[in-house]
mmCIF file of C-alpha atoms in Angstrom:
data_model
loop_
_atom_site.group_PDB
_atom_site.id
_atom_site.type_symbol
_atom_site.label_atom_id
_atom_site.label_comp_id
_atom_site.label_asym_id
_atom_site.label_seq_id
_atom_site.Cartn_x
_atom_site.Cartn_y
_atom_site.Cartn_z
ATOM 1 C CA MET A 9 -0.019 0.074 -0.024
ATOM 2 C CA GLY A 10 1.279 3.389 -1.072
ATOM 3 C CA PRO A 11 1.543 6.674 1.159
ATOM 4 C CA HIS A 12 -1.460 8.745 1.812
ATOM 5 C CA PRO A 13 -2.495 10.695 -1.171
ATOM 6 C CA ALA A 14 -1.475 14.100 0.407
ATOM 7 C CA VAL A 15 1.981 12.591 1.339
ATOM 8 C CA ALA A 16 2.538 11.406 -2.394
ATOM 9 C CA ALA A 17 1.365 14.928 -3.627
ATOM 10 C CA ILE A 18 4.180 16.667 -1.409
ATOM 11 C CA ARG A 19 6.945 14.065 -2.263
ATOM 12 C CA LEU A 20 6.098 14.320 -5.877
ATOM 13 C CA ALA A 21 6.388 17.981 -5.991
ATOM 14 C CA VAL A 22 9.714 18.073 -4.369
ATOM 15 C CA ARG A 23 11.096 15.331 -6.439
ATOM 16 C CA ARG A 24 10.474 17.294 -9.684
ATOM 17 C CA VAL A 25 12.101 20.273 -8.110
ATOM 18 C CA LEU A 26 15.223 18.122 -6.774
ATOM 19 C CA HIS A 27 15.607 16.703 -10.417
ATOM 20 C CA ASP A 28 15.811 19.934 -11.963
ATOM 21 C CA VAL A 29 18.388 21.128 -9.247
ATOM 22 C CA LEU A 30 20.309 18.138 -10.172
ATOM 23 C CA THR A 31 20.132 18.753 -13.788
ATOM 24 C CA GLU A 32 21.369 22.125 -13.280
ATOM 25 C CA PHE A 33 24.152 21.039 -10.836
ATOM 26 C CA HIS A 34 25.745 18.593 -13.390
ATOM 27 C CA ARG A 35 25.245 21.051 -16.209
ATOM 28 C CA HIS A 36 27.427 23.701 -14.334
ATOM 29 C CA ASN A 37 29.938 20.964 -12.702
ATOM 30 C CA GLY A 38 30.318 18.608 -15.455
ATOM 31 C CA PRO A 39 28.698 15.037 -16.082
ATOM 32 C CA ASP A 40 30.653 13.377 -13.337
ATOM 33 C CA GLY A 41 29.631 15.815 -10.748
ATOM 34 C CA HIS A 42 32.897 16.506 -9.202
ATOM 35 C CA GLY A 43 33.205 20.266 -9.876
ATOM 36 C CA ARG A 44 32.205 22.731 -7.111
ATOM 37 C CA PRO A 45 29.370 25.317 -7.225
ATOM 38 C CA ALA A 46 30.485 28.748 -8.182
ATOM 39 C CA GLY A 47 32.153 30.498 -5.161
ATOM 40 C CA GLU A 48 32.832 27.289 -3.321
ATOM 41 C CA ALA A 49 36.352 26.671 -4.634
ATOM 42 C CA GLY A 50 38.611 25.697 -1.554
ATOM 43 C CA ARG A 51 35.538 25.726 0.990
ATOM 44 C CA PRO A 52 35.435 22.853 2.950
ATOM 45 C CA ALA A 53 31.804 21.504 3.296
ATOM 46 C CA PRO A 54 30.069 20.951 6.672
ATOM 47 C CA ALA A 55 29.667 17.230 7.985
ATOM 48 C CA SER A 56 27.065 18.636 10.237
ATOM 49 C CA VAL A 57 26.039 21.964 11.475
ATOM 50 C CA SER A 58 23.324 22.716 14.054
ATOM 51 C CA ARG A 59 23.996 26.117 15.569
ATOM 52 C CA TYR A 60 22.285 29.057 16.599
ATOM 53 C CA ALA A 61 23.675 31.628 14.562
ATOM 54 C CA GLU A 62 22.698 35.644 15.500
ATOM 55 C CA ALA A 63 22.333 37.794 12.412
ATOM 56 C CA GLY A 64 22.098 41.054 13.532
ATOM 57 C CA ALA A 65 19.918 40.484 16.774
ATOM 58 C CA ALA A 66 21.849 43.297 18.667
ATOM 59 C CA GLY A 67 19.675 44.580 21.640
ATOM 60 C CA GLY A 68 17.221 41.297 21.264
ATOM 61 C CA PRO A 69 16.216 39.122 24.011
ATOM 62 C CA ALA A 70 18.595 36.489 25.243
ATOM 63 C CA LEU A 71 18.647 33.474 22.979
ATOM 64 C CA PRO A 72 18.891 29.741 24.638
ATOM 65 C CA ALA A 73 22.061 27.647 24.405
ATOM 66 C CA ARG A 74 22.903 26.077 21.182
ATOM 67 C CA PRO A 75 21.401 22.548 20.700
ATOM 68 C CA ALA A 76 23.832 20.023 21.329
ATOM 69 C CA PHE A 77 24.433 18.612 18.087
ATOM 70 C CA ALA A 78 27.716 18.108 16.122
ATOM 71 C CA GLU A 79 29.614 21.202 15.067
ATOM 72 C CA ARG A 80 31.151 21.954 11.626
ATOM 73 C CA SER A 81 34.203 19.832 10.470
ATOM 74 C CA ALA A 82 36.425 20.258 7.760
ATOM 75 C CA LEU A 83 36.469 17.730 5.008
ATOM 76 C CA PRO A 84 39.115 17.494 2.353
ATOM 77 C CA ASP A 85 36.769 17.887 -0.348
ATOM 78 C CA ARG A 86 32.952 18.622 -0.781
ATOM 79 C CA PRO A 87 30.847 15.670 -1.879
ATOM 80 C CA ALA A 88 29.934 15.552 -5.497
ATOM 81 C CA ALA A 89 26.149 16.100 -4.731
ATOM 82 C CA PRO A 90 24.284 19.531 -4.427
ATOM 83 C CA LEU A 91 23.003 20.650 -1.116
ATOM 84 C CA VAL A 92 19.417 21.811 -0.977
ATOM 85 C CA LEU A 93 18.253 23.668 2.117
ATOM 86 C CA VAL A 94 14.527 23.866 3.217
ATOM 87 C CA ALA A 95 13.569 27.050 5.067
ATOM 88 C CA CYS A 96 11.297 26.076 7.772
ATOM 89 C CA SER A 97 9.301 28.087 10.304
ATOM 90 C CA GLY A 98 7.786 25.062 12.219
ATOM 91 C CA GLY A 99 4.370 25.437 10.306
ATOM 92 C CA ALA A 100 2.410 22.906 8.464
ATOM 93 C CA ASP A 101 3.537 24.070 5.066
ATOM 94 C CA SER A 102 7.313 23.996 5.884
ATOM 95 C CA MET A 103 7.401 20.938 7.836
ATOM 96 C CA ALA A 104 5.510 18.992 5.368
ATOM 97 C CA LEU A 105 8.135 20.432 2.662
ATOM 98 C CA ALA A 106 11.028 19.301 5.099
ATOM 99 C CA SER A 107 9.667 15.874 5.541
ATOM 100 C CA ALA A 108 9.396 15.257 1.652
ATOM 101 C CA LEU A 109 12.844 16.749 1.236
ATOM 102 C CA ALA A 110 14.224 14.353 3.662
ATOM 103 C CA PHE A 111 12.416 11.531 2.120
ATOM 104 C CA GLU A 112 13.229 12.234 -1.539
ATOM 105 C CA ALA A 113 16.974 13.170 -0.848
ATOM 106 C CA ARG A 114 17.725 9.905 0.552
ATOM 107 C CA LYS A 115 16.698 8.399 -2.936
ATOM 108 C CA LEU A 116 18.542 10.876 -5.100
ATOM 109 C CA ASP A 117 22.163 12.129 -5.222
ATOM 110 C CA VAL A 118 21.328 15.085 -3.150
ATOM 111 C CA ARG A 119 22.402 16.413 0.426
ATOM 112 C CA ALA A 120 19.530 17.930 2.436
ATOM 113 C CA GLY A 121 19.664 20.650 5.236
ATOM 114 C CA GLY A 122 17.209 23.104 6.818
ATOM 115 C CA ILE A 123 17.254 26.658 8.088
ATOM 116 C CA THR A 124 14.859 28.255 10.401
ATOM 117 C CA VAL A 125 14.836 32.018 11.080
ATOM 118 C CA ASP A 126 14.176 33.549 14.469
ATOM 119 C CA HIS A 127 12.593 36.878 13.810
ATOM 120 C CA ASN A 128 12.608 37.885 17.449
ATOM 121 C CA LEU A 129 9.049 39.226 17.218
ATOM 122 C CA GLN A 130 7.279 36.820 19.854
ATOM 123 C CA PRO A 131 7.933 35.711 23.396
ATOM 124 C CA GLY A 132 9.732 32.383 23.397
ATOM 125 C CA SER A 133 10.745 32.583 19.535
ATOM 126 C CA GLY A 134 14.279 31.446 20.188
ATOM 127 C CA LEU A 135 12.874 28.182 21.960
ATOM 128 C CA ARG A 136 10.499 27.518 19.422
ATOM 129 C CA ALA A 137 13.394 28.017 16.606
ATOM 130 C CA ALA A 138 15.434 25.613 18.466
ATOM 131 C CA GLU A 139 12.689 23.160 18.665
ATOM 132 C CA VAL A 140 12.472 23.435 14.862
ATOM 133 C CA VAL A 141 16.150 22.656 14.771
ATOM 134 C CA THR A 142 15.545 19.609 16.769
ATOM 135 C CA ARG A 143 12.882 18.269 14.358
ATOM 136 C CA LEU A 144 14.907 18.917 11.446
ATOM 137 C CA ALA A 145 17.953 17.220 12.704
ATOM 138 C CA ALA A 146 15.456 14.156 13.673
ATOM 139 C CA MET A 147 14.654 13.715 10.138
ATOM 140 C CA ASP A 148 18.266 13.213 9.439
ATOM 141 C CA LEU A 149 18.660 16.862 7.584
ATOM 142 C CA ASP A 150 22.348 18.088 7.899
ATOM 143 C CA PRO A 151 23.350 20.591 8.067
ATOM 144 C CA VAL A 152 20.461 22.189 10.218
ATOM 145 C CA GLU A 153 20.840 25.758 11.711
ATOM 146 C CA ALA A 154 18.668 28.606 13.345
ATOM 147 C CA VAL A 155 19.454 32.084 12.541
ATOM 148 C CA ALA A 156 18.278 35.081 14.705
ATOM 149 C CA VAL A 157 17.584 38.349 12.927
ATOM 150 C CA HIS A 158 16.743 41.749 13.854
ATOM 151 C CA VAL A 159 13.531 42.937 12.085
ATOM 152 C CA GLY A 160 13.602 46.745 11.090
ATOM 153 C CA ARG A 161 10.556 49.223 10.260
ATOM 154 C CA GLU A 162 11.092 50.108 6.729
ATOM 155 C CA GLY A 163 8.116 49.111 4.384
ATOM 156 C CA GLY A 164 5.781 47.888 7.396
ATOM 157 C CA PRO A 165 6.206 44.922 9.669
ATOM 158 C CA GLU A 166 5.410 42.365 6.942
ATOM 159 C CA ALA A 167 7.795 43.600 4.404
ATOM 160 C CA ALA A 168 10.367 44.279 7.047
ATOM 161 C CA ALA A 169 10.137 40.577 8.433
ATOM 162 C CA ARG A 170 10.424 39.293 4.794
ATOM 163 C CA ASP A 171 13.426 41.177 3.997
ATOM 164 C CA ALA A 172 15.158 40.119 7.172
ATOM 165 C CA ARG A 173 14.148 36.403 6.421
ATOM 166 C CA TYR A 174 15.429 36.533 2.741
ATOM 167 C CA ALA A 175 18.590 38.267 3.946
ATOM 168 C CA ALA A 176 19.343 35.534 6.557
ATOM 169 C CA LEU A 177 18.385 33.040 4.047
ATOM 170 C CA ASP A 178 20.887 34.247 1.501
ATOM 171 C CA ALA A 179 23.594 34.446 3.780
ATOM 172 C CA ALA A 180 22.737 30.654 4.946
ATOM 173 C CA ALA A 181 22.861 29.490 1.269
ATOM 174 C CA GLU A 182 26.416 31.151 0.710
ATOM 175 C CA ARG A 183 27.589 30.029 4.039
ATOM 176 C CA HIS A 184 26.737 26.428 3.198
ATOM 177 C CA GLY A 185 27.234 26.461 -0.505
ATOM 178 C CA ALA A 186 23.755 25.478 -0.943
ATOM 179 C CA ALA A 187 22.207 25.084 -4.629
ATOM 180 C CA ALA A 188 18.781 25.865 -3.749
ATOM 181 C CA VAL A 189 16.818 26.733 -0.843
ATOM 182 C CA LEU A 190 13.098 25.441 -0.848
ATOM 183 C CA LEU A 191 10.287 27.619 0.363
ATOM 184 C CA GLY A 192 6.683 26.268 1.287
ATOM 185 C CA HIS A 193 4.502 28.794 -0.277
ATOM 186 C CA THR A 194 0.981 27.074 -1.185
ATOM 187 C CA ARG A 195 -1.468 27.877 -4.047
ATOM 188 C CA ASP A 196 -3.340 29.528 -1.339
ATOM 189 C CA ASP A 197 -0.446 31.908 -0.562
ATOM 190 C CA GLN A 198 -0.287 32.530 -4.245
ATOM 191 C CA ALA A 199 -3.974 33.557 -4.373
ATOM 192 C CA GLU A 200 -3.041 35.904 -1.463
ATOM 193 C CA THR A 201 -0.351 37.599 -3.260
ATOM 194 C CA VAL A 202 -2.339 38.089 -6.114
ATOM 195 C CA LEU A 203 -4.965 39.878 -4.449
ATOM 196 C CA LEU A 204 -2.525 42.040 -2.480
ATOM 197 C CA GLY A 205 -0.812 42.925 -5.830
ATOM 198 C CA LEU A 206 -4.341 43.790 -7.169
ATOM 199 C CA ALA A 207 -5.225 45.985 -4.335
ATOM 200 C CA ARG A 208 -1.976 48.071 -4.789
ATOM 201 C CA GLY A 209 -2.592 48.558 -8.292
ATOM 202 C CA SER A 210 1.047 48.152 -9.275
ATOM 203 C CA GLY A 211 0.294 46.463 -12.795
ATOM 204 C CA ILE A 212 0.683 42.799 -14.313
ATOM 205 C CA ARG A 213 3.854 42.131 -12.610
ATOM 206 C CA SER A 214 2.299 42.358 -8.935
ATOM 207 C CA LEU A 215 -0.428 39.968 -10.249
ATOM 208 C CA SER A 216 1.938 37.570 -11.548
ATOM 209 C CA GLY A 217 2.450 36.421 -7.777
ATOM 210 C CA MET A 218 5.355 34.287 -6.808
ATOM 211 C CA ALA A 219 7.745 32.480 -9.232
ATOM 212 C CA ALA A 220 8.374 28.734 -8.962
ATOM 213 C CA ALA A 221 12.236 29.723 -9.121
ATOM 214 C CA SER A 222 13.563 33.243 -8.005
ATOM 215 C CA GLY A 223 16.358 34.956 -6.460
ATOM 216 C CA PRO A 224 19.988 34.687 -7.417
ATOM 217 C CA ALA A 225 20.713 32.038 -10.291
ATOM 218 C CA GLY A 226 16.900 30.700 -9.149
ATOM 219 C CA ARG A 227 18.275 29.882 -5.722
ATOM 220 C CA TYR A 228 14.531 29.901 -4.231
ATOM 221 C CA ARG A 229 12.197 27.055 -5.398
ATOM 222 C CA ARG A 230 8.450 26.862 -4.394
ATOM 223 C CA PRO A 231 7.619 23.142 -5.002
ATOM 224 C CA PHE A 232 3.804 23.588 -3.618
ATOM 225 C CA LEU A 233 2.664 26.446 -5.813
ATOM 226 C CA GLN A 234 0.270 23.843 -7.216
ATOM 227 C CA LEU A 235 -0.955 22.291 -3.947
ATOM 228 C CA ASP A 236 -3.340 23.944 -1.487
ATOM 229 C CA ARG A 237 -2.588 24.522 2.285
ATOM 230 C CA GLN A 238 -4.788 21.632 3.403
ATOM 231 C CA THR A 239 -2.733 19.195 1.558
ATOM 232 C CA ALA A 240 0.348 20.164 3.448
ATOM 233 C CA ARG A 241 -1.301 19.967 6.719
ATOM 234 C CA LYS A 242 -3.026 16.763 5.876
ATOM 235 C CA ALA A 243 0.561 15.378 5.000
ATOM 236 C CA CYS A 244 1.939 16.329 8.599
ATOM 237 C CA LEU A 245 -1.143 14.885 10.398
ATOM 238 C CA VAL A 246 -1.082 11.354 8.621
ATOM 239 C CA GLN A 247 2.692 11.486 9.326
ATOM 240 C CA SER A 248 2.298 12.421 13.019
ATOM 241 C CA ILE A 249 4.563 15.537 12.394
ATOM 242 C CA PRO A 250 4.022 18.133 15.027
ATOM 243 C CA VAL A 251 3.458 21.554 13.669
ATOM 244 C CA TRP A 252 3.252 25.210 15.216
ATOM 245 C CA ASP A 253 0.806 27.506 14.237
ATOM 246 C CA ASP A 254 2.115 30.999 14.357
ATOM 247 C CA PRO A 255 -0.521 33.547 15.840
ATOM 248 C CA HIS A 256 0.580 36.190 13.628
ATOM 249 C CA ASN A 257 -1.219 34.257 10.845
ATOM 250 C CA ILE A 258 -4.521 34.944 12.555
ATOM 251 C CA ASP A 259 -3.537 38.300 13.707
ATOM 252 C CA PRO A 260 -5.854 40.895 12.031
ATOM 253 C CA ALA A 261 -3.108 43.411 12.650
ATOM 254 C CA TYR A 262 -1.459 42.105 9.663
ATOM 255 C CA THR A 263 -2.882 42.475 6.079
ATOM 256 C CA ARG A 264 -2.331 39.142 4.871
ATOM 257 C CA SER A 265 -3.991 37.771 7.908
ATOM 258 C CA ARG A 266 -7.029 39.942 7.204
ATOM 259 C CA LEU A 267 -6.998 38.648 3.633
ATOM 260 C CA ARG A 268 -6.551 35.021 4.430
ATOM 261 C CA HIS A 269 -9.488 34.983 7.224
ATOM 262 C CA GLU A 270 -12.032 37.541 5.933
ATOM 263 C CA GLY A 271 -11.186 38.467 2.405
ATOM 264 C CA LEU A 272 -10.807 35.140 0.543
ATOM 265 C CA PRO A 273 -13.658 33.575 2.560
ATOM 266 C CA ALA A 274 -16.060 36.363 1.341
ATOM 267 C CA LEU A 275 -14.951 36.101 -2.056
ATOM 268 C CA GLU A 276 -15.688 32.341 -2.105
ATOM 269 C CA LYS A 277 -19.092 33.014 -0.369
ATOM 270 C CA ALA A 278 -19.901 35.679 -3.229
ATOM 271 C CA LEU A 279 -18.412 33.880 -6.250
ATOM 272 C CA GLY A 280 -18.321 30.202 -5.055
ATOM 273 C CA LYS A 281 -15.650 27.653 -4.877
ATOM 274 C CA GLY A 282 -12.515 27.717 -7.059
ATOM 275 C CA VAL A 283 -11.321 31.254 -6.347
ATOM 276 C CA VAL A 284 -8.062 30.325 -5.027
ATOM 277 C CA GLU A 285 -7.461 28.032 -8.003
ATOM 278 C CA ALA A 286 -8.625 30.843 -10.331
ATOM 279 C CA LEU A 287 -6.369 33.339 -8.762
ATOM 280 C CA ALA A 288 -3.213 30.954 -8.974
ATOM 281 C CA ARG A 289 -4.031 30.317 -12.713
ATOM 282 C CA THR A 290 -4.193 34.212 -13.081
ATOM 283 C CA ALA A 291 -0.589 34.470 -11.508
ATOM 284 C CA GLN A 292 0.842 32.327 -13.948
ATOM 285 C CA LEU A 293 -0.874 33.725 -17.003
ATOM 286 C CA SER A 294 0.176 37.195 -15.828
ATOM 287 C CA ARG A 295 3.621 36.259 -15.239
ATOM 288 C CA ASP A 296 3.948 34.795 -18.952
ATOM 289 C CA ASP A 297 2.706 37.915 -20.305
ATOM 290 C CA ALA A 298 4.833 40.061 -17.919
ATOM 291 C CA ASP A 299 7.909 38.089 -18.916
ATOM 292 C CA ALA A 300 7.307 38.478 -22.618
ATOM 293 C CA LEU A 301 6.667 42.260 -22.455
ATOM 294 C CA ASP A 302 9.917 42.571 -20.363
ATOM 295 C CA THR A 303 11.702 40.954 -23.268
ATOM 296 C CA TRP A 304 10.223 43.201 -25.745
ATOM 297 C CA ALA A 305 11.170 46.047 -23.582
ATOM 298 C CA ALA A 306 14.638 44.846 -23.311
ATOM 299 C CA GLU A 307 15.054 44.811 -26.986
ATOM 300 C CA ALA A 308 13.120 48.102 -27.788
ATOM 301 C CA GLU A 309 15.641 49.956 -25.405
ATOM 302 C CA ARG A 310 18.508 49.641 -27.656
ATOM 303 C CA SER A 311 16.560 51.009 -30.632
ATOM 304 C CA VAL A 312 15.461 54.095 -28.482
ATOM 305 C CA ARG A 313 18.809 55.384 -27.572
ATOM 306 C CA ASP A 314 20.868 57.753 -29.459
ATOM 307 C CA GLU A 315 24.467 57.411 -30.249
ATOM 308 C CA THR A 316 25.504 58.756 -26.796
ATOM 309 C CA GLY A 317 23.148 56.505 -25.026
ATOM 310 C CA GLN A 318 20.459 59.171 -24.391
ATOM 311 C CA LEU A 319 16.750 58.223 -24.658
ATOM 312 C CA GLU A 320 15.099 59.769 -27.534
ATOM 313 C CA CYS A 321 11.412 61.107 -26.793
ATOM 314 C CA ALA A 322 9.977 60.817 -30.263
ATOM 315 C CA LYS A 323 11.139 57.040 -30.629
ATOM 316 C CA LEU A 324 9.832 56.301 -27.198
ATOM 317 C CA TYR A 325 6.619 57.960 -28.004
ATOM 318 C CA VAL A 326 5.597 55.362 -30.757
ATOM 319 C CA LEU A 327 6.176 52.266 -28.452
ATOM 320 C CA PRO A 328 3.064 50.845 -27.003
ATOM 321 C CA PRO A 329 2.714 52.017 -23.504
ATOM 322 C CA ALA A 330 3.291 48.676 -21.706
ATOM 323 C CA VAL A 331 6.536 48.495 -23.340
ATOM 324 C CA ARG A 332 7.387 52.052 -23.122
ATOM 325 C CA ARG A 333 6.928 52.004 -19.182
ATOM 326 C CA ARG A 334 9.073 49.087 -18.991
ATOM 327 C CA VAL A 335 12.001 50.921 -20.641
ATOM 328 C CA LEU A 336 11.631 53.913 -18.523
ATOM 329 C CA ARG A 337 11.391 51.664 -15.326
ATOM 330 C CA ARG A 338 14.670 50.188 -16.246
ATOM 331 C CA ALA A 339 16.321 53.279 -16.906
ATOM 332 C CA VAL A 340 15.271 54.891 -13.750
ATOM 333 C CA ILE A 341 16.205 52.022 -11.534
ATOM 334 C CA GLU A 342 19.747 51.868 -13.714
ATOM 335 C CA ALA A 343 20.221 55.696 -12.528
ATOM 336 C CA GLY A 344 19.853 54.774 -8.927
ATOM 337 C CA ALA A 345 16.129 54.444 -7.815
ATOM 338 C CA PRO A 346 15.364 51.517 -5.426
ATOM 339 C CA ALA A 347 13.126 49.125 -7.294
ATOM 340 C CA GLY A 348 10.837 48.693 -4.267
ATOM 341 C CA SER A 349 10.175 52.206 -3.691
ATOM 342 C CA LEU A 350 9.200 52.890 -7.463
ATOM 343 C CA PHE A 351 5.418 52.761 -7.990
ATOM 344 C CA ALA A 352 3.249 53.147 -10.843
ATOM 345 C CA ARG A 353 2.416 56.795 -10.250
ATOM 346 C CA HIS A 354 6.116 57.471 -10.447
ATOM 347 C CA LEU A 355 6.472 56.090 -13.933
ATOM 348 C CA GLU A 356 3.304 57.692 -14.978
ATOM 349 C CA GLU A 357 4.752 61.069 -14.364
ATOM 350 C CA VAL A 358 7.853 60.288 -16.297
ATOM 351 C CA ASP A 359 5.605 59.052 -19.031
ATOM 352 C CA ARG A 360 4.034 62.206 -19.290
ATOM 353 C CA LEU A 361 7.273 63.795 -20.227
ATOM 354 C CA ILE A 362 6.810 61.735 -23.566
ATOM 355 C CA THR A 363 3.248 61.644 -24.101
ATOM 356 C CA GLY A 364 1.812 64.852 -22.583
ATOM 357 C CA TRP A 365 4.918 67.224 -22.776
ATOM 358 C CA ARG A 366 3.799 70.796 -21.756
ATOM 359 C CA GLY A 367 7.338 72.207 -20.688
ATOM 360 C CA GLN A 368 6.952 70.343 -17.125
ATOM 361 C CA ARG A 369 9.732 70.615 -14.410
ATOM 362 C CA ALA A 370 11.857 67.821 -13.597
ATOM 363 C CA ILE A 371 10.169 64.816 -12.108
ATOM 364 C CA ASN A 372 11.534 63.751 -8.719
ATOM 365 C CA LEU A 373 12.012 60.153 -8.049
ATOM 366 C CA PRO A 374 12.999 57.834 -5.138
ATOM 367 C CA GLY A 375 16.751 57.419 -4.557
ATOM 368 C CA ARG A 376 17.256 61.048 -5.548
ATOM 369 C CA VAL A 377 16.725 60.448 -8.869
ATOM 370 C CA GLU A 378 15.191 63.032 -11.214
ATOM 371 C CA ALA A 379 14.064 62.909 -15.058
ATOM 372 C CA ARG A 380 13.731 65.593 -17.197
ATOM 373 C CA ARG A 381 12.842 66.261 -20.733
ATOM 374 C CA GLN A 382 15.847 68.385 -22.509
ATOM 375 C CA GLY A 383 16.245 68.893 -26.247
ATOM 376 C CA GLY A 384 14.193 65.933 -27.401
ATOM 377 C CA ARG A 385 15.971 63.743 -24.930
ATOM 378 C CA LEU A 386 14.687 62.234 -21.682
ATOM 379 C CA VAL A 387 17.614 62.717 -19.189
ATOM 380 C CA ILE A 388 17.370 60.410 -15.922
ATOM 381 C CA ARG A 389 20.002 60.834 -13.336
ATOM 382 C CA GLN A 390 20.730 61.433 -9.780
ATOM 383 C CA SER A 391 20.398 64.875 -8.320
#
């Protein structure tokens, strides 16, 4: 008798991602797999790591003692197999992901480890992080590590926590030489992300939600984007895997929490079942369209610059608006504007220098960047 359908589903999703990671690993390291990933030459691989590293938690609460697992030991050469880490909060989605990774890695030429991030936002968070480390180690994941971070305030609490988390995961991936980091985002998370993008009115790229692979060289992989949250929870239940339900996930102070417990149920009540699946499908279709438009814009950009590299307004004017605004966005970011602070309203103002020129003054943009029309050219630079 095979595994429960929920367990089979999560394992299949992880297996597919691991096959992709292996294919890419061997493509870059040779068919025998004895090469090293970029940036890893001369760096010994850890035999076992389970430590409570602090990443900028100055001033935070005292952290518990490190779990008593083996420390890092140097090996003469790294194994000829990629390391895949799972980012695990201890919730049902990420614990299901960790269990599937542990199971599938044993069948493939893959090393599997785990990272949990302690955001220091709740009393006892350090103890919970240590418990997650213990559970990951019990699954025979190696290395396993807990990383404590300090969450700032820029962009709001949810954005600040996300930025701190990804910075910690990036550092962990570099530190351990990981080929990929698995994230437990489900189809439900994707639907929520699409609705949040729609509410911001930021265009088709916001509606495209989360990519199956993202980050530097596709480091972050999301195997569960085609699976619902209930499947992951059921997989934990039938395998008797303990999970932790983060109280922030039901706290109405957080936008995503309100959307999850009030917004989506209201939509399903008004429109019927299938809203989550439809939103996830919208994300994929929007991503395909956005990728095509980005490619078009990258090609068009070369044709709208003069011999000195300045953007010519007349040539920009004849481009389709969706393509033109992408060209403008790329130019503004290259001039120094932070991508996360650049919104649709900024690009609309810059676009009016092309399509509605009435002698306007320079447009001030994030990052002390300004855009002005001068002699038939669009000049974008830091002030």
